[in-house]
Amino acid sequence: MAKILIVEDEPHMLSGLKDNLEFEGYNVDTASDGSLGLNKILHTGFDLIILDVMLPNISGFDICKKARKEGIETPIIFLTAKSEEIDKVIGLETGGDDYITKPFSLRELLARVKAVLRRAQHTDAIAEESKEIQIGNLTVNFDTYNAFLNKKPIKLSIKEFEILHCLWRRKNGTVTRNILLDEVWGFDYQPTPRTIDNFILKLRQKVEDDPNRPNYILTMHGIGYKLVIS
Ligand code: CA
């Protein structure tokens, strides 16, 4: 099973992540500050590093830079408390593979971990994944949470994948907003119909050639949406 290092200075967060990843079967090592983390990264082999950005001694960004400079190519997921675009850009520019903004759900983190590990292990074999589907120029793998438009990787949020999956399961049929609410949001949190419409708008901007004249995700006025596959 994959070996994961978590570098995080908040004890509660660190133990929570460790327990949950171990429960999923991963082999987990931890470091509670920047220099300890860097030391482990430089001297131990890991399959994935979950790296907090705000750390005592050395920031997560600097750790990543140093590790990459030493030729360590282990995938890195940054944990950041800020949602500013600038942080995400810096994170990816320093050589990180993904980032996740606190607060995040466990489900989201596990999906990212799985996706990054798969990406690292099967970079060339993604096309052979069994759950890969084709919607026009869009290729989606609901197993690994990877999506490609015109063969270029695009970033969809977990919710966007779930919406797409829900529509896909009923392709060429109308999906009511209530079905989307139940299957994507569940019963614990009920967004307004307007929220769903906003998610669909954002999704169209990512997957449609012309979001204003959608070819795939059609609006069924007053009812919901329909994913059209020819
Ligand atoms: Ca921190």
mmCIF file with all atom_site columns, C-alpha atoms and ligand atoms in Angstrom:
data_model
loop_
_atom_site.group_PDB
_atom_site.id
_atom_site.type_symbol
_atom_site.label_atom_id
_atom_site.label_alt_id
_atom_site.label_comp_id
_atom_site.label_asym_id
_atom_site.label_entity_id
_atom_site.label_seq_id
_atom_site.pdbx_PDB_ins_code
_atom_site.Cartn_x
_atom_site.Cartn_y
_atom_site.Cartn_z
_atom_site.occupancy
_atom_site.B_iso_or_equiv
_atom_site.pdbx_formal_charge
_atom_site.auth_seq_id
_atom_site.auth_comp_id
_atom_site.auth_asym_id
_atom_site.auth_atom_id
_atom_site.pdbx_PDB_model_num
ATOM   1   C  CA . MET A 1 1   ? 0.000   0.000  0.000   1.00 0.00 ? 1   MET A CA 1
ATOM   2   C  CA . ALA A 1 2   ? 1.124   3.544  -0.707  1.00 0.00 ? 2   ALA A CA 1
ATOM   3   C  CA . LYS A 1 3   ? 3.329   5.269  1.855   1.00 0.00 ? 3   LYS A CA 1
ATOM   4   C  CA . ILE A 1 4   ? 2.168   8.778  2.721   1.00 0.00 ? 4   ILE A CA 1
ATOM   5   C  CA . LEU A 1 5   ? 3.925   11.500 4.738   1.00 0.00 ? 5   LEU A CA 1
ATOM   6   C  CA . ILE A 1 6   ? 1.797   14.183 6.396   1.00 0.00 ? 6   ILE A CA 1
ATOM   7   C  CA . VAL A 1 7   ? 3.577   17.399 7.428   1.00 0.00 ? 7   VAL A CA 1
ATOM   8   C  CA . GLU A 1 8   ? 1.188   19.429 9.587   1.00 0.00 ? 8   GLU A CA 1
ATOM   9   C  CA . ASP A 1 9   ? 1.716   21.415 12.810  1.00 0.00 ? 9   ASP A CA 1
ATOM   10  C  CA . GLU A 1 10  ? -1.869  21.373 14.105  1.00 0.00 ? 10  GLU A CA 1
ATOM   11  C  CA . PRO A 1 11  ? -1.957  18.230 16.308  1.00 0.00 ? 11  PRO A CA 1
ATOM   12  C  CA . HIS A 1 12  ? -5.703  17.710 15.904  1.00 0.00 ? 12  HIS A CA 1
ATOM   13  C  CA . MET A 1 13  ? -5.551  17.936 12.118  1.00 0.00 ? 13  MET A CA 1
ATOM   14  C  CA . LEU A 1 14  ? -2.436  15.735 11.995  1.00 0.00 ? 14  LEU A CA 1
ATOM   15  C  CA . SER A 1 15  ? -3.906  12.901 14.062  1.00 0.00 ? 15  SER A CA 1
ATOM   16  C  CA . GLY A 1 16  ? -7.244  13.126 12.264  1.00 0.00 ? 16  GLY A CA 1
ATOM   17  C  CA . LEU A 1 17  ? -5.617  12.824 8.853   1.00 0.00 ? 17  LEU A CA 1
ATOM   18  C  CA . LYS A 1 18  ? -3.319  10.029 10.032  1.00 0.00 ? 18  LYS A CA 1
ATOM   19  C  CA . ASP A 1 19  ? -6.186  7.972  11.494  1.00 0.00 ? 19  ASP A CA 1
ATOM   20  C  CA . ASN A 1 20  ? -8.365  8.349  8.436   1.00 0.00 ? 20  ASN A CA 1
ATOM   21  C  CA . LEU A 1 21  ? -5.654  7.563  5.917   1.00 0.00 ? 21  LEU A CA 1
ATOM   22  C  CA . GLU A 1 22  ? -4.584  4.526  7.972   1.00 0.00 ? 22  GLU A CA 1
ATOM   23  C  CA . PHE A 1 23  ? -8.197  3.423  8.088   1.00 0.00 ? 23  PHE A CA 1
ATOM   24  C  CA . GLU A 1 24  ? -8.162  3.541  4.275   1.00 0.00 ? 24  GLU A CA 1
ATOM   25  C  CA . GLY A 1 25  ? -5.168  1.197  4.383   1.00 0.00 ? 25  GLY A CA 1
ATOM   26  C  CA . TYR A 1 26  ? -2.343  3.643  3.695   1.00 0.00 ? 26  TYR A CA 1
ATOM   27  C  CA . ASN A 1 27  ? 1.009   3.438  5.431   1.00 0.00 ? 27  ASN A CA 1
ATOM   28  C  CA . VAL A 1 28  ? 1.311   6.838  7.165   1.00 0.00 ? 28  VAL A CA 1
ATOM   29  C  CA . ASP A 1 29  ? 4.294   8.725  8.592   1.00 0.00 ? 29  ASP A CA 1
ATOM   30  C  CA . THR A 1 30  ? 4.014   12.200 10.144  1.00 0.00 ? 30  THR A CA 1
ATOM   31  C  CA . ALA A 1 31  ? 6.072   15.303 10.919  1.00 0.00 ? 31  ALA A CA 1
ATOM   32  C  CA . SER A 1 32  ? 4.826   18.168 13.052  1.00 0.00 ? 32  SER A CA 1
ATOM   33  C  CA . ASP A 1 33  ? 7.092   20.956 11.829  1.00 0.00 ? 33  ASP A CA 1
ATOM   34  C  CA . GLY A 1 34  ? 8.854   22.096 8.700   1.00 0.00 ? 34  GLY A CA 1
ATOM   35  C  CA . SER A 1 35  ? 12.431  21.027 9.372   1.00 0.00 ? 35  SER A CA 1
ATOM   36  C  CA . LEU A 1 36  ? 11.376  17.575 10.621  1.00 0.00 ? 36  LEU A CA 1
ATOM   37  C  CA . GLY A 1 37  ? 9.250   17.192 7.527   1.00 0.00 ? 37  GLY A CA 1
ATOM   38  C  CA . LEU A 1 38  ? 12.013  18.239 5.159   1.00 0.00 ? 38  LEU A CA 1
ATOM   39  C  CA . ASN A 1 39  ? 14.417  15.847 6.862   1.00 0.00 ? 39  ASN A CA 1
ATOM   40  C  CA . LYS A 1 40  ? 12.038  12.916 6.376   1.00 0.00 ? 40  LYS A CA 1
ATOM   41  C  CA . ILE A 1 41  ? 11.379  13.874 2.768   1.00 0.00 ? 41  ILE A CA 1
ATOM   42  C  CA . LEU A 1 42  ? 15.093  14.016 1.990   1.00 0.00 ? 42  LEU A CA 1
ATOM   43  C  CA . HIS A 1 43  ? 15.923  10.726 3.709   1.00 0.00 ? 43  HIS A CA 1
ATOM   44  C  CA . THR A 1 44  ? 12.878  8.480  3.299   1.00 0.00 ? 44  THR A CA 1
ATOM   45  C  CA . GLY A 1 45  ? 11.022  7.373  0.195   1.00 0.00 ? 45  GLY A CA 1
ATOM   46  C  CA . PHE A 1 46  ? 7.292   8.184  0.067   1.00 0.00 ? 46  PHE A CA 1
ATOM   47  C  CA . ASP A 1 47  ? 4.610   7.733  -2.572  1.00 0.00 ? 47  ASP A CA 1
ATOM   48  C  CA . LEU A 1 48  ? 2.801   10.937 -1.623  1.00 0.00 ? 48  LEU A CA 1
ATOM   49  C  CA . ILE A 1 49  ? 3.377   13.951 0.637   1.00 0.00 ? 49  ILE A CA 1
ATOM   50  C  CA . ILE A 1 50  ? 0.557   15.972 2.180   1.00 0.00 ? 50  ILE A CA 1
ATOM   51  C  CA . LEU A 1 51  ? 2.204   19.269 3.022   1.00 0.00 ? 51  LEU A CA 1
ATOM   52  C  CA . ASP A 1 52  ? 0.736   22.082 5.091   1.00 0.00 ? 52  ASP A CA 1
ATOM   53  C  CA . VAL A 1 53  ? 1.786   25.525 3.801   1.00 0.00 ? 53  VAL A CA 1
ATOM   54  C  CA . MET A 1 54  ? 1.937   27.439 7.106   1.00 0.00 ? 54  MET A CA 1
ATOM   55  C  CA . LEU A 1 55  ? 4.498   25.569 9.211   1.00 0.00 ? 55  LEU A CA 1
ATOM   56  C  CA . PRO A 1 56  ? 6.992   26.527 11.930  1.00 0.00 ? 56  PRO A CA 1
ATOM   57  C  CA . ASN A 1 57  ? 10.643  26.810 10.753  1.00 0.00 ? 57  ASN A CA 1
ATOM   58  C  CA . ILE A 1 58  ? 10.170  26.313 7.025   1.00 0.00 ? 58  ILE A CA 1
ATOM   59  C  CA . SER A 1 59  ? 7.041   26.941 4.967   1.00 0.00 ? 59  SER A CA 1
ATOM   60  C  CA . GLY A 1 60  ? 5.508   24.159 2.913   1.00 0.00 ? 60  GLY A CA 1
ATOM   61  C  CA . PHE A 1 61  ? 6.385   26.036 -0.297  1.00 0.00 ? 61  PHE A CA 1
ATOM   62  C  CA . ASP A 1 62  ? 10.072  26.207 0.682   1.00 0.00 ? 62  ASP A CA 1
ATOM   63  C  CA . ILE A 1 63  ? 10.100  22.517 1.621   1.00 0.00 ? 63  ILE A CA 1
ATOM   64  C  CA . CYS A 1 64  ? 8.665   21.679 -1.789  1.00 0.00 ? 64  CYS A CA 1
ATOM   65  C  CA . LYS A 1 65  ? 11.231  23.866 -3.574  1.00 0.00 ? 65  LYS A CA 1
ATOM   66  C  CA . LYS A 1 66  ? 14.127  22.276 -1.675  1.00 0.00 ? 66  LYS A CA 1
ATOM   67  C  CA . ALA A 1 67  ? 12.851  18.763 -2.292  1.00 0.00 ? 67  ALA A CA 1
ATOM   68  C  CA . ARG A 1 68  ? 12.425  19.368 -6.035  1.00 0.00 ? 68  ARG A CA 1
ATOM   69  C  CA . LYS A 1 69  ? 15.917  20.909 -6.157  1.00 0.00 ? 69  LYS A CA 1
ATOM   70  C  CA . GLU A 1 70  ? 17.259  17.677 -4.649  1.00 0.00 ? 70  GLU A CA 1
ATOM   71  C  CA . GLY A 1 71  ? 15.567  15.742 -7.424  1.00 0.00 ? 71  GLY A CA 1
ATOM   72  C  CA . ILE A 1 72  ? 12.749  14.332 -5.290  1.00 0.00 ? 72  ILE A CA 1
ATOM   73  C  CA . GLU A 1 73  ? 9.702   13.927 -7.516  1.00 0.00 ? 73  GLU A CA 1
ATOM   74  C  CA . THR A 1 74  ? 7.228   12.511 -4.986  1.00 0.00 ? 74  THR A CA 1
ATOM   75  C  CA . PRO A 1 75  ? 3.748   13.962 -5.644  1.00 0.00 ? 75  PRO A CA 1
ATOM   76  C  CA . ILE A 1 76  ? 2.817   16.738 -3.193  1.00 0.00 ? 76  ILE A CA 1
ATOM   77  C  CA . ILE A 1 77  ? -0.644  17.904 -2.156  1.00 0.00 ? 77  ILE A CA 1
ATOM   78  C  CA . PHE A 1 78  ? -0.564  21.264 -0.363  1.00 0.00 ? 78  PHE A CA 1
ATOM   79  C  CA . LEU A 1 79  ? -2.924  22.030 2.487   1.00 0.00 ? 79  LEU A CA 1
ATOM   80  C  CA . THR A 1 80  ? -3.632  25.724 2.556   1.00 0.00 ? 80  THR A CA 1
ATOM   81  C  CA . ALA A 1 81  ? -5.763  27.782 4.924   1.00 0.00 ? 81  ALA A CA 1
ATOM   82  C  CA . LYS A 1 82  ? -6.144  30.540 2.371   1.00 0.00 ? 82  LYS A CA 1
ATOM   83  C  CA . SER A 1 83  ? -8.298  30.302 -0.692  1.00 0.00 ? 83  SER A CA 1
ATOM   84  C  CA . GLU A 1 84  ? -6.587  33.078 -2.645  1.00 0.00 ? 84  GLU A CA 1
ATOM   85  C  CA . GLU A 1 85  ? -5.682  32.213 -6.186  1.00 0.00 ? 85  GLU A CA 1
ATOM   86  C  CA . ILE A 1 86  ? -2.128  33.454 -5.567  1.00 0.00 ? 86  ILE A CA 1
ATOM   87  C  CA . ASP A 1 87  ? -1.483  30.670 -3.057  1.00 0.00 ? 87  ASP A CA 1
ATOM   88  C  CA . LYS A 1 88  ? -2.645  28.028 -5.478  1.00 0.00 ? 88  LYS A CA 1
ATOM   89  C  CA . VAL A 1 89  ? -0.478  29.473 -8.236  1.00 0.00 ? 89  VAL A CA 1
ATOM   90  C  CA . ILE A 1 90  ? 2.604   29.649 -6.011  1.00 0.00 ? 90  ILE A CA 1
ATOM   91  C  CA . GLY A 1 91  ? 1.936   26.117 -4.778  1.00 0.00 ? 91  GLY A CA 1
ATOM   92  C  CA . LEU A 1 92  ? 1.799   24.656 -8.261  1.00 0.00 ? 92  LEU A CA 1
ATOM   93  C  CA . GLU A 1 93  ? 4.738   26.773 -9.453  1.00 0.00 ? 93  GLU A CA 1
ATOM   94  C  CA . THR A 1 94  ? 6.962   25.498 -6.659  1.00 0.00 ? 94  THR A CA 1
ATOM   95  C  CA . GLY A 1 95  ? 6.352   21.968 -7.932  1.00 0.00 ? 95  GLY A CA 1
ATOM   96  C  CA . GLY A 1 96  ? 3.244   20.843 -6.044  1.00 0.00 ? 96  GLY A CA 1
ATOM   97  C  CA . ASP A 1 97  ? 0.796   18.491 -7.775  1.00 0.00 ? 97  ASP A CA 1
ATOM   98  C  CA . ASP A 1 98  ? -2.442  19.587 -6.175  1.00 0.00 ? 98  ASP A CA 1
ATOM   99  C  CA . TYR A 1 99  ? -3.746  21.732 -3.334  1.00 0.00 ? 99  TYR A CA 1
ATOM   100 C  CA . ILE A 1 100 ? -6.684  21.545 -1.007  1.00 0.00 ? 100 ILE A CA 1
ATOM   101 C  CA . THR A 1 101 ? -8.108  24.480 0.908   1.00 0.00 ? 101 THR A CA 1
ATOM   102 C  CA . LYS A 1 102 ? -9.011  24.195 4.584   1.00 0.00 ? 102 LYS A CA 1
ATOM   103 C  CA . PRO A 1 103 ? -11.623 23.461 5.701   1.00 0.00 ? 103 PRO A CA 1
ATOM   104 C  CA . PHE A 1 104 ? -12.093 20.405 3.488   1.00 0.00 ? 104 PHE A CA 1
ATOM   105 C  CA . SER A 1 105 ? -14.164 17.261 3.749   1.00 0.00 ? 105 SER A CA 1
ATOM   106 C  CA . LEU A 1 106 ? -12.493 13.923 4.333   1.00 0.00 ? 106 LEU A CA 1
ATOM   107 C  CA . ARG A 1 107 ? -14.202 12.610 1.216   1.00 0.00 ? 107 ARG A CA 1
ATOM   108 C  CA . GLU A 1 108 ? -12.619 15.378 -0.852  1.00 0.00 ? 108 GLU A CA 1
ATOM   109 C  CA . LEU A 1 109 ? -9.151  14.737 0.559   1.00 0.00 ? 109 LEU A CA 1
ATOM   110 C  CA . LEU A 1 110 ? -9.373  10.991 -0.034  1.00 0.00 ? 110 LEU A CA 1
ATOM   111 C  CA . ALA A 1 111 ? -10.498 11.593 -3.595  1.00 0.00 ? 111 ALA A CA 1
ATOM   112 C  CA . ARG A 1 112 ? -7.513  13.899 -4.195  1.00 0.00 ? 112 ARG A CA 1
ATOM   113 C  CA . VAL A 1 113 ? -5.084  11.444 -2.598  1.00 0.00 ? 113 VAL A CA 1
ATOM   114 C  CA . LYS A 1 114 ? -6.438  8.637  -4.753  1.00 0.00 ? 114 LYS A CA 1
ATOM   115 C  CA . ALA A 1 115 ? -6.329  10.783 -7.896  1.00 0.00 ? 115 ALA A CA 1
ATOM   116 C  CA . VAL A 1 116 ? -2.757  11.999 -7.330  1.00 0.00 ? 116 VAL A CA 1
ATOM   117 C  CA . LEU A 1 117 ? -1.502  8.499  -6.541  1.00 0.00 ? 117 LEU A CA 1
ATOM   118 C  CA . ARG A 1 118 ? -3.210  7.043  -9.588  1.00 0.00 ? 118 ARG A CA 1
ATOM   119 C  CA . ARG A 1 119 ? -1.860  9.837  -11.758 1.00 0.00 ? 119 ARG A CA 1
ATOM   120 C  CA . ALA A 1 120 ? 1.644   9.129  -10.540 1.00 0.00 ? 120 ALA A CA 1
ATOM   121 C  CA . GLN A 1 121 ? 1.332   5.372  -10.971 1.00 0.00 ? 121 GLN A CA 1
ATOM   122 C  CA . HIS A 1 122 ? -0.546  5.238  -14.246 1.00 0.00 ? 122 HIS A CA 1
ATOM   123 C  CA . THR A 1 123 ? 0.438   8.385  -16.094 1.00 0.00 ? 123 THR A CA 1
ATOM   124 C  CA . ASP A 1 124 ? 0.522   6.517  -19.375 1.00 0.00 ? 124 ASP A CA 1
ATOM   125 C  CA . ALA A 1 125 ? -2.267  4.093  -18.692 1.00 0.00 ? 125 ALA A CA 1
ATOM   126 C  CA . ILE A 1 126 ? -5.104  6.504  -17.927 1.00 0.00 ? 126 ILE A CA 1
ATOM   127 C  CA . ALA A 1 127 ? -6.785  5.766  -21.249 1.00 0.00 ? 127 ALA A CA 1
ATOM   128 C  CA . GLU A 1 128 ? -7.124  2.112  -20.275 1.00 0.00 ? 128 GLU A CA 1
ATOM   129 C  CA . GLU A 1 129 ? -9.051  2.784  -17.082 1.00 0.00 ? 129 GLU A CA 1
ATOM   130 C  CA . SER A 1 130 ? -12.336 0.906  -17.151 1.00 0.00 ? 130 SER A CA 1
ATOM   131 C  CA . LYS A 1 131 ? -14.607 3.681  -15.945 1.00 0.00 ? 131 LYS A CA 1
ATOM   132 C  CA . GLU A 1 132 ? -13.469 6.167  -18.547 1.00 0.00 ? 132 GLU A CA 1
ATOM   133 C  CA . ILE A 1 133 ? -16.270 7.666  -20.590 1.00 0.00 ? 133 ILE A CA 1
ATOM   134 C  CA . GLN A 1 134 ? -16.447 9.967  -23.588 1.00 0.00 ? 134 GLN A CA 1
ATOM   135 C  CA . ILE A 1 135 ? -18.802 12.953 -23.914 1.00 0.00 ? 135 ILE A CA 1
ATOM   136 C  CA . GLY A 1 136 ? -17.927 14.681 -27.177 1.00 0.00 ? 136 GLY A CA 1
ATOM   137 C  CA . ASN A 1 137 ? -14.381 15.997 -26.757 1.00 0.00 ? 137 ASN A CA 1
ATOM   138 C  CA . LEU A 1 138 ? -14.534 15.409 -23.031 1.00 0.00 ? 138 LEU A CA 1
ATOM   139 C  CA . THR A 1 139 ? -13.032 12.301 -21.437 1.00 0.00 ? 139 THR A CA 1
ATOM   140 C  CA . VAL A 1 140 ? -13.963 11.601 -17.829 1.00 0.00 ? 140 VAL A CA 1
ATOM   141 C  CA . ASN A 1 141 ? -12.835 8.901  -15.454 1.00 0.00 ? 141 ASN A CA 1
ATOM   142 C  CA . PHE A 1 142 ? -15.176 8.692  -12.464 1.00 0.00 ? 142 PHE A CA 1
ATOM   143 C  CA . ASP A 1 143 ? -12.879 6.190  -10.793 1.00 0.00 ? 143 ASP A CA 1
ATOM   144 C  CA . THR A 1 144 ? -9.749  8.307  -10.668 1.00 0.00 ? 144 THR A CA 1
ATOM   145 C  CA . TYR A 1 145 ? -11.432 11.747 -10.825 1.00 0.00 ? 145 TYR A CA 1
ATOM   146 C  CA . ASN A 1 146 ? -9.506  12.725 -13.951 1.00 0.00 ? 146 ASN A CA 1
ATOM   147 C  CA . ALA A 1 147 ? -10.959 14.747 -16.791 1.00 0.00 ? 147 ALA A CA 1
ATOM   148 C  CA . PHE A 1 148 ? -9.544  15.745 -20.167 1.00 0.00 ? 148 PHE A CA 1
ATOM   149 C  CA . LEU A 1 149 ? -10.911 18.164 -22.740 1.00 0.00 ? 149 LEU A CA 1
ATOM   150 C  CA . ASN A 1 150 ? -9.406  17.674 -26.195 1.00 0.00 ? 150 ASN A CA 1
ATOM   151 C  CA . LYS A 1 151 ? -6.872  15.378 -24.489 1.00 0.00 ? 151 LYS A CA 1
ATOM   152 C  CA . LYS A 1 152 ? -5.684  18.164 -22.161 1.00 0.00 ? 152 LYS A CA 1
ATOM   153 C  CA . PRO A 1 153 ? -6.238  17.673 -18.415 1.00 0.00 ? 153 PRO A CA 1
ATOM   154 C  CA . ILE A 1 154 ? -8.860  19.948 -16.888 1.00 0.00 ? 154 ILE A CA 1
ATOM   155 C  CA . LYS A 1 155 ? -9.649  20.497 -13.238 1.00 0.00 ? 155 LYS A CA 1
ATOM   156 C  CA . LEU A 1 156 ? -13.133 19.636 -12.026 1.00 0.00 ? 156 LEU A CA 1
ATOM   157 C  CA . SER A 1 157 ? -14.188 19.862 -8.392  1.00 0.00 ? 157 SER A CA 1
ATOM   158 C  CA . ILE A 1 158 ? -15.516 16.754 -6.651  1.00 0.00 ? 158 ILE A CA 1
ATOM   159 C  CA . LYS A 1 159 ? -19.036 18.214 -6.804  1.00 0.00 ? 159 LYS A CA 1
ATOM   160 C  CA . GLU A 1 160 ? -18.670 18.814 -10.519 1.00 0.00 ? 160 GLU A CA 1
ATOM   161 C  CA . PHE A 1 161 ? -17.600 15.177 -11.031 1.00 0.00 ? 161 PHE A CA 1
ATOM   162 C  CA . GLU A 1 162 ? -20.578 14.022 -9.004  1.00 0.00 ? 162 GLU A CA 1
ATOM   163 C  CA . ILE A 1 163 ? -23.013 16.192 -10.963 1.00 0.00 ? 163 ILE A CA 1
ATOM   164 C  CA . LEU A 1 164 ? -21.595 14.861 -14.211 1.00 0.00 ? 164 LEU A CA 1
ATOM   165 C  CA . HIS A 1 165 ? -21.795 11.299 -12.912 1.00 0.00 ? 165 HIS A CA 1
ATOM   166 C  CA . CYS A 1 166 ? -25.407 11.777 -11.849 1.00 0.00 ? 166 CYS A CA 1
ATOM   167 C  CA . LEU A 1 167 ? -26.314 13.126 -15.309 1.00 0.00 ? 167 LEU A CA 1
ATOM   168 C  CA . TRP A 1 168 ? -24.284 10.363 -16.998 1.00 0.00 ? 168 TRP A CA 1
ATOM   169 C  CA . ARG A 1 169 ? -26.164 7.609  -15.192 1.00 0.00 ? 169 ARG A CA 1
ATOM   170 C  CA . ARG A 1 170 ? -29.346 8.970  -16.790 1.00 0.00 ? 170 ARG A CA 1
ATOM   171 C  CA . LYS A 1 171 ? -27.854 10.112 -20.058 1.00 0.00 ? 171 LYS A CA 1
ATOM   172 C  CA . ASN A 1 172 ? -30.316 11.326 -22.693 1.00 0.00 ? 172 ASN A CA 1
ATOM   173 C  CA . GLY A 1 173 ? -32.964 11.462 -19.985 1.00 0.00 ? 173 GLY A CA 1
ATOM   174 C  CA . THR A 1 174 ? -34.151 14.412 -17.918 1.00 0.00 ? 174 THR A CA 1
ATOM   175 C  CA . VAL A 1 175 ? -32.632 14.701 -14.442 1.00 0.00 ? 175 VAL A CA 1
ATOM   176 C  CA . THR A 1 176 ? -34.725 16.780 -12.082 1.00 0.00 ? 176 THR A CA 1
ATOM   177 C  CA . ARG A 1 177 ? -33.154 19.209 -9.629  1.00 0.00 ? 177 ARG A CA 1
ATOM   178 C  CA . ASN A 1 178 ? -34.507 16.997 -6.828  1.00 0.00 ? 178 ASN A CA 1
ATOM   179 C  CA . ILE A 1 179 ? -32.544 14.007 -8.105  1.00 0.00 ? 179 ILE A CA 1
ATOM   180 C  CA . LEU A 1 180 ? -29.391 16.135 -8.261  1.00 0.00 ? 180 LEU A CA 1
ATOM   181 C  CA . LEU A 1 181 ? -30.061 17.407 -4.736  1.00 0.00 ? 181 LEU A CA 1
ATOM   182 C  CA . ASP A 1 182 ? -30.513 13.892 -3.358  1.00 0.00 ? 182 ASP A CA 1
ATOM   183 C  CA . GLU A 1 183 ? -27.645 12.219 -5.172  1.00 0.00 ? 183 GLU A CA 1
ATOM   184 C  CA . VAL A 1 184 ? -25.009 14.948 -5.166  1.00 0.00 ? 184 VAL A CA 1
ATOM   185 C  CA . TRP A 1 185 ? -25.724 16.893 -2.002  1.00 0.00 ? 185 TRP A CA 1
ATOM   186 C  CA . GLY A 1 186 ? -27.460 14.236 0.071   1.00 0.00 ? 186 GLY A CA 1
ATOM   187 C  CA . PHE A 1 187 ? -29.898 15.042 2.798   1.00 0.00 ? 187 PHE A CA 1
ATOM   188 C  CA . ASP A 1 188 ? -27.563 16.757 5.247   1.00 0.00 ? 188 ASP A CA 1
ATOM   189 C  CA . TYR A 1 189 ? -27.214 19.935 3.231   1.00 0.00 ? 189 TYR A CA 1
ATOM   190 C  CA . GLN A 1 190 ? -29.846 21.333 0.909   1.00 0.00 ? 190 GLN A CA 1
ATOM   191 C  CA . PRO A 1 191 ? -28.702 24.059 -1.450  1.00 0.00 ? 191 PRO A CA 1
ATOM   192 C  CA . THR A 1 192 ? -31.273 26.165 -3.294  1.00 0.00 ? 192 THR A CA 1
ATOM   193 C  CA . PRO A 1 193 ? -32.138 25.361 -6.927  1.00 0.00 ? 193 PRO A CA 1
ATOM   194 C  CA . ARG A 1 194 ? -30.154 28.501 -7.769  1.00 0.00 ? 194 ARG A CA 1
ATOM   195 C  CA . THR A 1 195 ? -27.007 26.872 -6.307  1.00 0.00 ? 195 THR A CA 1
ATOM   196 C  CA . ILE A 1 196 ? -27.447 23.894 -8.617  1.00 0.00 ? 196 ILE A CA 1
ATOM   197 C  CA . ASP A 1 197 ? -27.876 26.227 -11.584 1.00 0.00 ? 197 ASP A CA 1
ATOM   198 C  CA . ASN A 1 198 ? -24.640 28.005 -10.669 1.00 0.00 ? 198 ASN A CA 1
ATOM   199 C  CA . PHE A 1 199 ? -22.772 24.692 -10.457 1.00 0.00 ? 199 PHE A CA 1
ATOM   200 C  CA . ILE A 1 200 ? -24.105 23.738 -13.887 1.00 0.00 ? 200 ILE A CA 1
ATOM   201 C  CA . LEU A 1 201 ? -23.031 27.121 -15.308 1.00 0.00 ? 201 LEU A CA 1
ATOM   202 C  CA . LYS A 1 202 ? -19.487 26.602 -13.994 1.00 0.00 ? 202 LYS A CA 1
ATOM   203 C  CA . LEU A 1 203 ? -19.402 23.024 -15.233 1.00 0.00 ? 203 LEU A CA 1
ATOM   204 C  CA . ARG A 1 204 ? -20.481 24.131 -18.715 1.00 0.00 ? 204 ARG A CA 1
ATOM   205 C  CA . GLN A 1 205 ? -17.666 26.688 -18.802 1.00 0.00 ? 205 GLN A CA 1
ATOM   206 C  CA . LYS A 1 206 ? -15.227 23.825 -18.293 1.00 0.00 ? 206 LYS A CA 1
ATOM   207 C  CA . VAL A 1 207 ? -16.668 21.147 -20.553 1.00 0.00 ? 207 VAL A CA 1
ATOM   208 C  CA . GLU A 1 208 ? -18.662 22.838 -23.314 1.00 0.00 ? 208 GLU A CA 1
ATOM   209 C  CA . ASP A 1 209 ? -17.059 24.259 -26.452 1.00 0.00 ? 209 ASP A CA 1
ATOM   210 C  CA . ASP A 1 210 ? -19.473 27.211 -26.227 1.00 0.00 ? 210 ASP A CA 1
ATOM   211 C  CA . PRO A 1 211 ? -20.952 27.463 -22.695 1.00 0.00 ? 211 PRO A CA 1
ATOM   212 C  CA . ASN A 1 212 ? -23.667 29.833 -23.957 1.00 0.00 ? 212 ASN A CA 1
ATOM   213 C  CA . ARG A 1 213 ? -24.866 27.260 -26.510 1.00 0.00 ? 213 ARG A CA 1
ATOM   214 C  CA . PRO A 1 214 ? -24.318 23.990 -24.671 1.00 0.00 ? 214 PRO A CA 1
ATOM   215 C  CA . ASN A 1 215 ? -24.183 20.815 -26.736 1.00 0.00 ? 215 ASN A CA 1
ATOM   216 C  CA . TYR A 1 216 ? -24.026 18.329 -23.891 1.00 0.00 ? 216 TYR A CA 1
ATOM   217 C  CA . ILE A 1 217 ? -25.604 19.658 -20.701 1.00 0.00 ? 217 ILE A CA 1
ATOM   218 C  CA . LEU A 1 218 ? -28.991 20.987 -21.752 1.00 0.00 ? 218 LEU A CA 1
ATOM   219 C  CA . THR A 1 219 ? -31.460 22.901 -19.582 1.00 0.00 ? 219 THR A CA 1
ATOM   220 C  CA . MET A 1 220 ? -34.922 21.382 -19.329 1.00 0.00 ? 220 MET A CA 1
ATOM   221 C  CA . HIS A 1 221 ? -36.829 24.496 -18.357 1.00 0.00 ? 221 HIS A CA 1
ATOM   222 C  CA . GLY A 1 222 ? -38.602 24.319 -15.050 1.00 0.00 ? 222 GLY A CA 1
ATOM   223 C  CA . ILE A 1 223 ? -37.497 20.707 -14.492 1.00 0.00 ? 223 ILE A CA 1
ATOM   224 C  CA . GLY A 1 224 ? -33.752 20.167 -14.516 1.00 0.00 ? 224 GLY A CA 1
ATOM   225 C  CA . TYR A 1 225 ? -31.048 19.069 -16.905 1.00 0.00 ? 225 TYR A CA 1
ATOM   226 C  CA . LYS A 1 226 ? -30.249 16.495 -19.528 1.00 0.00 ? 226 LYS A CA 1
ATOM   227 C  CA . LEU A 1 227 ? -26.876 15.118 -20.628 1.00 0.00 ? 227 LEU A CA 1
ATOM   228 C  CA . VAL A 1 228 ? -27.047 14.460 -24.347 1.00 0.00 ? 228 VAL A CA 1
ATOM   229 C  CA . ILE A 1 229 ? -24.779 11.786 -25.805 1.00 0.00 ? 229 ILE A CA 1
ATOM   230 C  CA . SER A 1 230 ? -25.089 11.135 -29.514 1.00 0.00 ? 230 SER A CA 1
HETATM 231 CA CA . CA  B 2 .   ? -0.221  25.102 9.834   1.00 0.00 ? 1   CA  B CA 1
#
